[in-house]
Short mmCIF file of C-alpha atoms in Angstrom, two decimals:
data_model
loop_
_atom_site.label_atom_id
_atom_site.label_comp_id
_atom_site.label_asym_id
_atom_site.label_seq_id
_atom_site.Cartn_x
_atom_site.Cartn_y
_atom_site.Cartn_z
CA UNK A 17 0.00 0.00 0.00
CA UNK A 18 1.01 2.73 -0.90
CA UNK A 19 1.29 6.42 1.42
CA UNK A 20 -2.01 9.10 0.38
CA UNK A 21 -4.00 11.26 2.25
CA UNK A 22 -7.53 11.37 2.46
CA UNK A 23 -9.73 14.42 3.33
CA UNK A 24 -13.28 13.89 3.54
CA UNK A 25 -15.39 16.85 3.14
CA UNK A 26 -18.10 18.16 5.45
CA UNK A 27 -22.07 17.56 4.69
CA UNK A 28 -24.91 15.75 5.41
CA UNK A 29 -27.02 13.28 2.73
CA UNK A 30 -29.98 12.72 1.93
CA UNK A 31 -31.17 10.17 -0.98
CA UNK A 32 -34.10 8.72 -1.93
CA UNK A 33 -37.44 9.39 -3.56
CA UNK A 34 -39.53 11.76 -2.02
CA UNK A 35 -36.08 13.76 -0.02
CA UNK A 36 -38.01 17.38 -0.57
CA UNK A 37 -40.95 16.37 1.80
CA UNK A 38 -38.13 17.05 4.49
CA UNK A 39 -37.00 20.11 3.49
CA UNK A 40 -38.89 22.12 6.21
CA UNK A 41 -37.40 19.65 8.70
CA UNK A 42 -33.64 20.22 7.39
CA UNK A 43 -34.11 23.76 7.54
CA UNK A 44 -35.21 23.93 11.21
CA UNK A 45 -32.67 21.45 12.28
CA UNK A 46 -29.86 23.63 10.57
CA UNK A 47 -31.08 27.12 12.76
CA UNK A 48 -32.51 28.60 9.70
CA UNK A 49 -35.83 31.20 9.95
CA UNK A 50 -36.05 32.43 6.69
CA UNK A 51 -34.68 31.50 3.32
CA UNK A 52 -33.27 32.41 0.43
CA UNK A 53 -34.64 30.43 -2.60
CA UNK A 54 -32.53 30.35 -5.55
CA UNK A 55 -33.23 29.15 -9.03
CA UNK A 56 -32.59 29.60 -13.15
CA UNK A 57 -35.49 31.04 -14.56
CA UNK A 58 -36.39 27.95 -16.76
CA UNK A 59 -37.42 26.18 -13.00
CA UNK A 60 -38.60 29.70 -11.53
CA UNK A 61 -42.23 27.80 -11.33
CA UNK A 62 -40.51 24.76 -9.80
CA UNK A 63 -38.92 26.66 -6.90
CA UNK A 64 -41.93 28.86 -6.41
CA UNK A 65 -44.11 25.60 -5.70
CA UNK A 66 -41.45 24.78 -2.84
CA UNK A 67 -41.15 28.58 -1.39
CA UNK A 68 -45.23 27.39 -1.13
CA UNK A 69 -44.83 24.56 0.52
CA UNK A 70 -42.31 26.06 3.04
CA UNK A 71 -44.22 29.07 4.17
CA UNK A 72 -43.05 31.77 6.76
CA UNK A 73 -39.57 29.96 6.08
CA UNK A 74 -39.29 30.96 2.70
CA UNK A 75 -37.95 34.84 2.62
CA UNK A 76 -38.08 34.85 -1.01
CA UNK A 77 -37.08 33.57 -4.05
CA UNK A 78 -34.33 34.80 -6.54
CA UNK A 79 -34.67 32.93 -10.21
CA UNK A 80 -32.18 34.17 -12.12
CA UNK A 81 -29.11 32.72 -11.93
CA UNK A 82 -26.93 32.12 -14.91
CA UNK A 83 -24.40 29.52 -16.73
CA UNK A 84 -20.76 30.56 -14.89
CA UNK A 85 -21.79 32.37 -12.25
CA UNK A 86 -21.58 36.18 -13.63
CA UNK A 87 -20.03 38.20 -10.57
CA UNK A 88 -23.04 40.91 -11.48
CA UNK A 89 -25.74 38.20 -11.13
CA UNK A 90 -24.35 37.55 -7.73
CA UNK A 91 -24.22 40.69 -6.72
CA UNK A 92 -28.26 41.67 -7.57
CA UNK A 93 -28.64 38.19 -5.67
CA UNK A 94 -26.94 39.73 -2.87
CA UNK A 95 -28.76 42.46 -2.25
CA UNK A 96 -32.06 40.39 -2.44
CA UNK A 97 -30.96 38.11 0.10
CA UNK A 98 -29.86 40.91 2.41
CA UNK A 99 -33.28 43.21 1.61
CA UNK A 100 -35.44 39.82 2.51
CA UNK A 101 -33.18 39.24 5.49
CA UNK A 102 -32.60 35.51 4.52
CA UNK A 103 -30.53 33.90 7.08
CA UNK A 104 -30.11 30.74 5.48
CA UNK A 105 -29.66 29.84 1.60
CA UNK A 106 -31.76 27.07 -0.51
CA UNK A 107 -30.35 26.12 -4.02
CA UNK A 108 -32.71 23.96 -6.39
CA UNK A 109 -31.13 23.25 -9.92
CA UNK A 110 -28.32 22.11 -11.51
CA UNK A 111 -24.69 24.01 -11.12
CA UNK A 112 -25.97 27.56 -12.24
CA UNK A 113 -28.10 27.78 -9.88
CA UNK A 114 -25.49 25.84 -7.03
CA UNK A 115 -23.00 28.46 -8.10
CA UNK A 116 -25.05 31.08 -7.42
CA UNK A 117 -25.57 29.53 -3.66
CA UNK A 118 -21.59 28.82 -3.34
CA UNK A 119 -20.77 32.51 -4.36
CA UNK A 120 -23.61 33.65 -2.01
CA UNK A 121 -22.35 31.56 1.02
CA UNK A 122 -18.80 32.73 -0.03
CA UNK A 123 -19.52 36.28 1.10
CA UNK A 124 -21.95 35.81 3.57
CA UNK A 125 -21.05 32.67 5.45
CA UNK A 126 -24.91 31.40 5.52
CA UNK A 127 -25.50 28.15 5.76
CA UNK A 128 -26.35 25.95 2.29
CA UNK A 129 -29.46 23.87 1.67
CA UNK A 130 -28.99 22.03 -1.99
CA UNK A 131 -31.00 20.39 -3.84
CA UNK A 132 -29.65 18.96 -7.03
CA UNK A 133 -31.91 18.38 -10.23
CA UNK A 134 -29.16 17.44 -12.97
CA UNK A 135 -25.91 15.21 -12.52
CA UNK A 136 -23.37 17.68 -12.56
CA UNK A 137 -21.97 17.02 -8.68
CA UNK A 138 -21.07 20.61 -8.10
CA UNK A 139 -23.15 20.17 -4.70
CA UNK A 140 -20.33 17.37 -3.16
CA UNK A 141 -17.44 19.98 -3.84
CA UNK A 142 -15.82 23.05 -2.41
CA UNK A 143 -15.28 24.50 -5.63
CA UNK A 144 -16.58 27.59 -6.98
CA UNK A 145 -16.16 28.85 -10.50
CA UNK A 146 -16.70 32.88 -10.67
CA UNK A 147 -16.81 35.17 -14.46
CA UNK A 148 -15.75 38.54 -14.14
CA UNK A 149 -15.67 40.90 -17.12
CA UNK A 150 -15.19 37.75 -18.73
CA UNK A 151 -13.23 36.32 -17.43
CA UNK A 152 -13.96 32.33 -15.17
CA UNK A 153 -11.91 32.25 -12.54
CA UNK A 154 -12.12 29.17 -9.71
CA UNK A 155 -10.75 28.75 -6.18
CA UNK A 156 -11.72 26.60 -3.47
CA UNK A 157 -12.87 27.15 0.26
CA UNK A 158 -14.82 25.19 2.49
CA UNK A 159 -16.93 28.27 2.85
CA UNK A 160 -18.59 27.33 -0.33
CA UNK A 161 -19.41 23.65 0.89
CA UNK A 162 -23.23 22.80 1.39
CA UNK A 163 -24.32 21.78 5.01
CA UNK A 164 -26.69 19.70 3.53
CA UNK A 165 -27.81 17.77 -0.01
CA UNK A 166 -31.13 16.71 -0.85
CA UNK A 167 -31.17 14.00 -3.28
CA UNK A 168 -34.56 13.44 -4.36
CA UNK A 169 -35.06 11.08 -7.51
CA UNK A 170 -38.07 12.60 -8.26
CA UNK A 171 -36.77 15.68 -9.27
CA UNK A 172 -34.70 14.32 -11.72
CA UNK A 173 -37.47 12.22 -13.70
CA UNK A 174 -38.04 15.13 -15.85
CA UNK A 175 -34.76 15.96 -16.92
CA UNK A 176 -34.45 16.28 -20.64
CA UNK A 177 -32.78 12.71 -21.83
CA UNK A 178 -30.04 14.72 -24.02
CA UNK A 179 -29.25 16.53 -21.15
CA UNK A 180 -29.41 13.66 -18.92
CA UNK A 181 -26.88 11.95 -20.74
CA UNK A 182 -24.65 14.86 -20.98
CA UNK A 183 -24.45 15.86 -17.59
CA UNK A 184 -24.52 12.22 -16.34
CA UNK A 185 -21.03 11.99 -18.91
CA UNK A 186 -19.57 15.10 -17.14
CA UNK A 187 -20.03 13.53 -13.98
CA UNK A 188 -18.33 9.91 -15.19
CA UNK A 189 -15.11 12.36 -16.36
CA UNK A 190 -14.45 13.95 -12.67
CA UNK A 191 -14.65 9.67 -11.69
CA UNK A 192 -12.53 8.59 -14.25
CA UNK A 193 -9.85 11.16 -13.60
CA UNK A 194 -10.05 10.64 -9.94
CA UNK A 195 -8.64 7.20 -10.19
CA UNK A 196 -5.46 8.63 -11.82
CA UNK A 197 -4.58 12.39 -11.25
CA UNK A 198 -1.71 13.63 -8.55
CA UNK A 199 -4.26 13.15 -5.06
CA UNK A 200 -5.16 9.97 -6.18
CA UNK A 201 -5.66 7.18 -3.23
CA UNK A 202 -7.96 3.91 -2.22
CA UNK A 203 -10.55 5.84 -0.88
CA UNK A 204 -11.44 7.99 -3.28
CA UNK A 205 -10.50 5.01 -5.98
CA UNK A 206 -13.69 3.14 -4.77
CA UNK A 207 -15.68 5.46 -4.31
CA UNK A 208 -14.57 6.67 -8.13
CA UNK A 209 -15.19 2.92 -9.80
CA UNK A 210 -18.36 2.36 -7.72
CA UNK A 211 -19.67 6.44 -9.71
CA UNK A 212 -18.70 4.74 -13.07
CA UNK A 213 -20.28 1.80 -12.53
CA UNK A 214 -23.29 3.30 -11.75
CA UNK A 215 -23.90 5.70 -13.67
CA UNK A 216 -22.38 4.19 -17.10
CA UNK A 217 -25.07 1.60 -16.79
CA UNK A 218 -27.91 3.82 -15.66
CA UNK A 219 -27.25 6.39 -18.91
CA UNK A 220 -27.99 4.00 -21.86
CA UNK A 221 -30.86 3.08 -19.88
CA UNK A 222 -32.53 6.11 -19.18
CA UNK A 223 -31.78 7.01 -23.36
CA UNK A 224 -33.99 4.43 -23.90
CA UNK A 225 -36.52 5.02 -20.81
CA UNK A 226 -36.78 8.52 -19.51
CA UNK A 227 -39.32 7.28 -17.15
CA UNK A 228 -37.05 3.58 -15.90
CA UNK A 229 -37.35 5.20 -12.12
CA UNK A 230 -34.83 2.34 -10.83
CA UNK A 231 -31.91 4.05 -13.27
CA UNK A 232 -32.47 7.52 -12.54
CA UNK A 233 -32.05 6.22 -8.71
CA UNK A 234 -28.75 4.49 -9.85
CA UNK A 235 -27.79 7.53 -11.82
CA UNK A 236 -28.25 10.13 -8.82
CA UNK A 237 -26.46 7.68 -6.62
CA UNK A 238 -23.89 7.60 -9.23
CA UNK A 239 -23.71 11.41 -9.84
CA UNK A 240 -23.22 11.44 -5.83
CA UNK A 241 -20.34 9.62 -5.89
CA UNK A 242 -18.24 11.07 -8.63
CA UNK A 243 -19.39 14.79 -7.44
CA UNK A 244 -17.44 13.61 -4.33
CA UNK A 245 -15.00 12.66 -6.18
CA UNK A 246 -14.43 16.20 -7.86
CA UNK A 247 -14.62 17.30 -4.34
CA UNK A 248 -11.71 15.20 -2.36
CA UNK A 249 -8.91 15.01 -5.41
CA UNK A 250 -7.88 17.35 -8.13
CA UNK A 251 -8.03 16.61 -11.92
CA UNK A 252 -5.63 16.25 -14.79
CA UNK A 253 -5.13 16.22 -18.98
CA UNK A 254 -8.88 15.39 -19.53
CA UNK A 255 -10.43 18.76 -17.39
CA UNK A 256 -7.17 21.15 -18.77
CA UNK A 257 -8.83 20.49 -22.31
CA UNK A 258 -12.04 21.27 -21.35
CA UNK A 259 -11.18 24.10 -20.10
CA UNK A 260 -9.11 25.24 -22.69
CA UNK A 261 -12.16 24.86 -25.17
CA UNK A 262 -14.73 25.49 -23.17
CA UNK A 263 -12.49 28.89 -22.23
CA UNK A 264 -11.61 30.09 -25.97
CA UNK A 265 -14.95 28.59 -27.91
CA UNK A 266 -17.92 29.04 -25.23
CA UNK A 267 -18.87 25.24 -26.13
CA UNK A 268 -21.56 23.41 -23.85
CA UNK A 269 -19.94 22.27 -21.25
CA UNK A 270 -21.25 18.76 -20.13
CA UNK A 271 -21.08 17.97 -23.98
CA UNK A 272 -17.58 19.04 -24.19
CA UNK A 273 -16.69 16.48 -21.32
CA UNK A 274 -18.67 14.05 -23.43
CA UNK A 275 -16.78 14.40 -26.42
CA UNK A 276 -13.16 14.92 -24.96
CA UNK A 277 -13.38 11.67 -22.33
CA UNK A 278 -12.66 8.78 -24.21
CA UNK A 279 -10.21 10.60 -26.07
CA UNK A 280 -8.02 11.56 -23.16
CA UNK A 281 -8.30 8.44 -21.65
CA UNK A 282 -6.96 7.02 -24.14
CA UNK A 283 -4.08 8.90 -24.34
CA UNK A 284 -3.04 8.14 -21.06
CA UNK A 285 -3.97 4.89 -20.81
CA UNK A 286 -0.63 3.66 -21.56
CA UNK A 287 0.67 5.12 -18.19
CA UNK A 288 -2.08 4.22 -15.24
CA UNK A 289 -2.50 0.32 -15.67
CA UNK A 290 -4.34 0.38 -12.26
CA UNK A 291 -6.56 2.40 -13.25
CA UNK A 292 -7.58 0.85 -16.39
CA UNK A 293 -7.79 -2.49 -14.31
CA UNK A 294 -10.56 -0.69 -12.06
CA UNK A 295 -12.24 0.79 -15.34
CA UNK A 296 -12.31 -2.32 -17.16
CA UNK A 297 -14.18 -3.43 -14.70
CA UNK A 298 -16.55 -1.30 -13.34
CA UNK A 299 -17.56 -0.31 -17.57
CA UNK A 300 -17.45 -4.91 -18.07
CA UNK A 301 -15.38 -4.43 -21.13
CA UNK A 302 -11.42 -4.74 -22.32
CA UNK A 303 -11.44 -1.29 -23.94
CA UNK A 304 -12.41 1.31 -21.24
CA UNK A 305 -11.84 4.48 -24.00
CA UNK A 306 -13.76 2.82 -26.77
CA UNK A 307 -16.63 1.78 -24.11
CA UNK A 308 -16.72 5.70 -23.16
CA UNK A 309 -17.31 6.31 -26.63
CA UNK A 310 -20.02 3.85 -27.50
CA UNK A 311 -21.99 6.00 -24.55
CA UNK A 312 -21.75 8.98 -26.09
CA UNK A 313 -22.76 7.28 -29.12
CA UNK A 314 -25.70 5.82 -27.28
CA UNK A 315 -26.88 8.50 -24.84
CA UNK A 316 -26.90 10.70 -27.96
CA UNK A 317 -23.48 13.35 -27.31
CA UNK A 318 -22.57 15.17 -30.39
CA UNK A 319 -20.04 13.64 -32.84
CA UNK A 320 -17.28 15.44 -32.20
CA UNK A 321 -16.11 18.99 -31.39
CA UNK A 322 -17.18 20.35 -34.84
CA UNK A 323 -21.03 19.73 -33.92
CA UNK A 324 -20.50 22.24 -30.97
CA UNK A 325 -19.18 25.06 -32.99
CA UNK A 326 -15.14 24.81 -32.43
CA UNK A 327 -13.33 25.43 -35.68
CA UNK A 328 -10.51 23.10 -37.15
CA UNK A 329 -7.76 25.68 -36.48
CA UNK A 330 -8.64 25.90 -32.86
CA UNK A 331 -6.99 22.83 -32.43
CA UNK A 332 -3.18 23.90 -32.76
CA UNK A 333 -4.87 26.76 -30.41
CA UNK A 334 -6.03 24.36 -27.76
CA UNK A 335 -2.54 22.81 -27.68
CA UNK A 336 -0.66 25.60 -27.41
CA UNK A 337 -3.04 26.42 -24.85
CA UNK A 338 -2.72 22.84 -22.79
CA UNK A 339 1.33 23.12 -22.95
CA UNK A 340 1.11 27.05 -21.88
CA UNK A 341 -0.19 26.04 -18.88
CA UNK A 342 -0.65 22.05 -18.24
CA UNK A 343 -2.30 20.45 -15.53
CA UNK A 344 -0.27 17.49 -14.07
CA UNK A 345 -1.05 14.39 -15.93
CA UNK A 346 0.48 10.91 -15.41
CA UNK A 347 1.54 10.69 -19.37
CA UNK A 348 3.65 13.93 -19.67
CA UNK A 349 1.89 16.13 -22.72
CA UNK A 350 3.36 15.90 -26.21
CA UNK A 351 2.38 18.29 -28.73
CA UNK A 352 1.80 15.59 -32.12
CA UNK A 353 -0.33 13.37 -29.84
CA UNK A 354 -2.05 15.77 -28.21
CA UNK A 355 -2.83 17.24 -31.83
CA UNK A 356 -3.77 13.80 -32.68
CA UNK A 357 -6.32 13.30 -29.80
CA UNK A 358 -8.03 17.00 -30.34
CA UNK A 359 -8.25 15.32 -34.06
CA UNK A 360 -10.04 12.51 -33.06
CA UNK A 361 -12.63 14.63 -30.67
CA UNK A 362 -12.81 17.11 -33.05
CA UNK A 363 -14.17 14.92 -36.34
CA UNK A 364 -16.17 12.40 -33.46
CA UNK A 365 -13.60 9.53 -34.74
CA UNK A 366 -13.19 6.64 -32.16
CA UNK A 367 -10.34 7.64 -29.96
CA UNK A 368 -6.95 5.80 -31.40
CA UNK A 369 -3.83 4.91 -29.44
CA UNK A 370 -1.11 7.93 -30.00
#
């Protein structure tokens, strides 16, 4: 065995179906009177049925937050929250919305009530992405960690099943890259091949079944799991690129993760043979990479870079970008395979050995 350290991070759980009946309860038990209700305005109805349900301990609701986490969007939130005097914070969405409640917590110190509807895992970290004039910038506190997570599958059983699949892939990448970046250890390693497992065989299904209740539960739990793995360890080759295109093209980003995944796993495959033991078996197959791929292919992820609006040229751009300033990858970065990769992603070809 190997030395590693292992932080676990603060929170409570819940999980189940159902979770949001409890909400009042949570909020009580955490000291909160009155609170702050955030949302995006596509699930402003959503969140105004639960500032309802809550009553006197709703202060209000603020439904517009927005992709990245605009430092002016924060800032009108602000203000709300202190005009209302909200002494506690509740977050219902996916990580716009969770953003917004990190950023708010940030500068306040409230407590955090969140409630997840997509698979993005933002909720299990202490990371918090900010865009000023511009410009994303990320840094992490334990400020920005929820007290508490309410996972309630019935939330998610009307998420789009395009964007199921794409945020469910985004969630499989912070997993997969768990198992092999610098902060690696056997904690987080199970609880990283346990999140593939489950939620690389709860995707397909739900492409084909929206509705199949028993894989969205396997999915959340899965999401769960690889959120804390974003959370506990930091990242490596496969999040510099998506942040590199995500940075310099504005592509989607849970479909970026899609497409980029398979690609740089297979390009450093070559130097994590553990890891690939643990991924060839939670995804049952001999070929982790090309099994990555197939679920894009089958959860319906854009073929390849081109479909989300990145030109062919940006490709040199994205490596120059990647060797500027690399994150620390087990396989050091080479320019010509790195090209070769960004190739691969960028026409949708299945990823190739380099």
């Amino acid at each position: 065995m190997h030395n590693f350290t292992y932080t676990a991070n603060p929170g409570r759980i819940l999980f189940g179906f159902g979770t949001l009946d409890k909400l009042a309860d949570e909020i009580r038990n955490a000291g909160m009177t009155r609170v702050l209700l955030l949302s995006t305005p596509q699930q402003a109805e959503q969140v105004g049925a639960v500032a309802k349900s809550l009553g006197d301990l709703s202060a209000g609701i603020f439904s517009d937050a927005r992709m990245h986490t605009p430092a002016e969007v924060t800032e009108q939130a602000l203000k709300s929250l202190k005009s209302l005097g909200a002494d506690g914070i509740v977050s219902l969405g996916g990580g716009s919305t969770i953003g917004l409640g990190k950023a708010l917590a940030l500068r306040t110190n409230l407590a955090q009530i969140v409630i997840p509807t997509t698979y993005a895992g933002s909720e299990m970290t202490p990371i918090l992405g900010e865009t000023t004039d511009g410009v994303k910038r990320t840094l992490r506190s334990e400020k920005v960690l929820p007290e508490t997570v309410l996972y309630d599958v019935e939330l998610t059983m009307s998420l789009p099943v395009e964007m199921s699949g794409l945020s469910g892939m985004n969630a499989v990448a912070h997993a997969v890259e768990a198992l092999y970046c610098k902060e690696a250890n056997p904690i987080t390693a199970l609880i990283a091949a346990e999140g593939v497992r489950a939620l690389t065989d709860a995707l397909p299904r739900i492409a084909q079944d929206g509705g199949d209740r028993e894989a969205r539960s396997d999915a959340l739990y899965g999401a769960w799991l690889c959120g804390t793995c974003l959370g506990t360890v930091g990242m490596a080759l496969h999040h510099k690129l998506c942040h590199a295109i995500g940075g310099a093209y504005d592509t989607p980003h849970a479909a970026t993760h899609a497409i980029i995944l398979p690609h740089a796993l297979a390009y450093t495959a070559p130097a994590i043979p553990e890891a690939m033991e643990r991924l060839r078996a939670a995804l049952k197959t001999d070929d982790p990479a090309g099994r990555l791929y197939e679920i894009g292919r089958e959860i319906g992820a854009p073929e390849g870079l081109q479909a989300l609006g990145m030109p062919e040229d940006g490709i040199e751009h994205v490596v120059e970008l990647s060797l500027r300033d690399p994150y620390w990858n087990p396989r050091p970065l080479e320019r010509e395979a790195l090209t070769l990769l960004l190739g691969d992603a960028f026409h949708g070809r299945p990823p190739s050995r380099h």
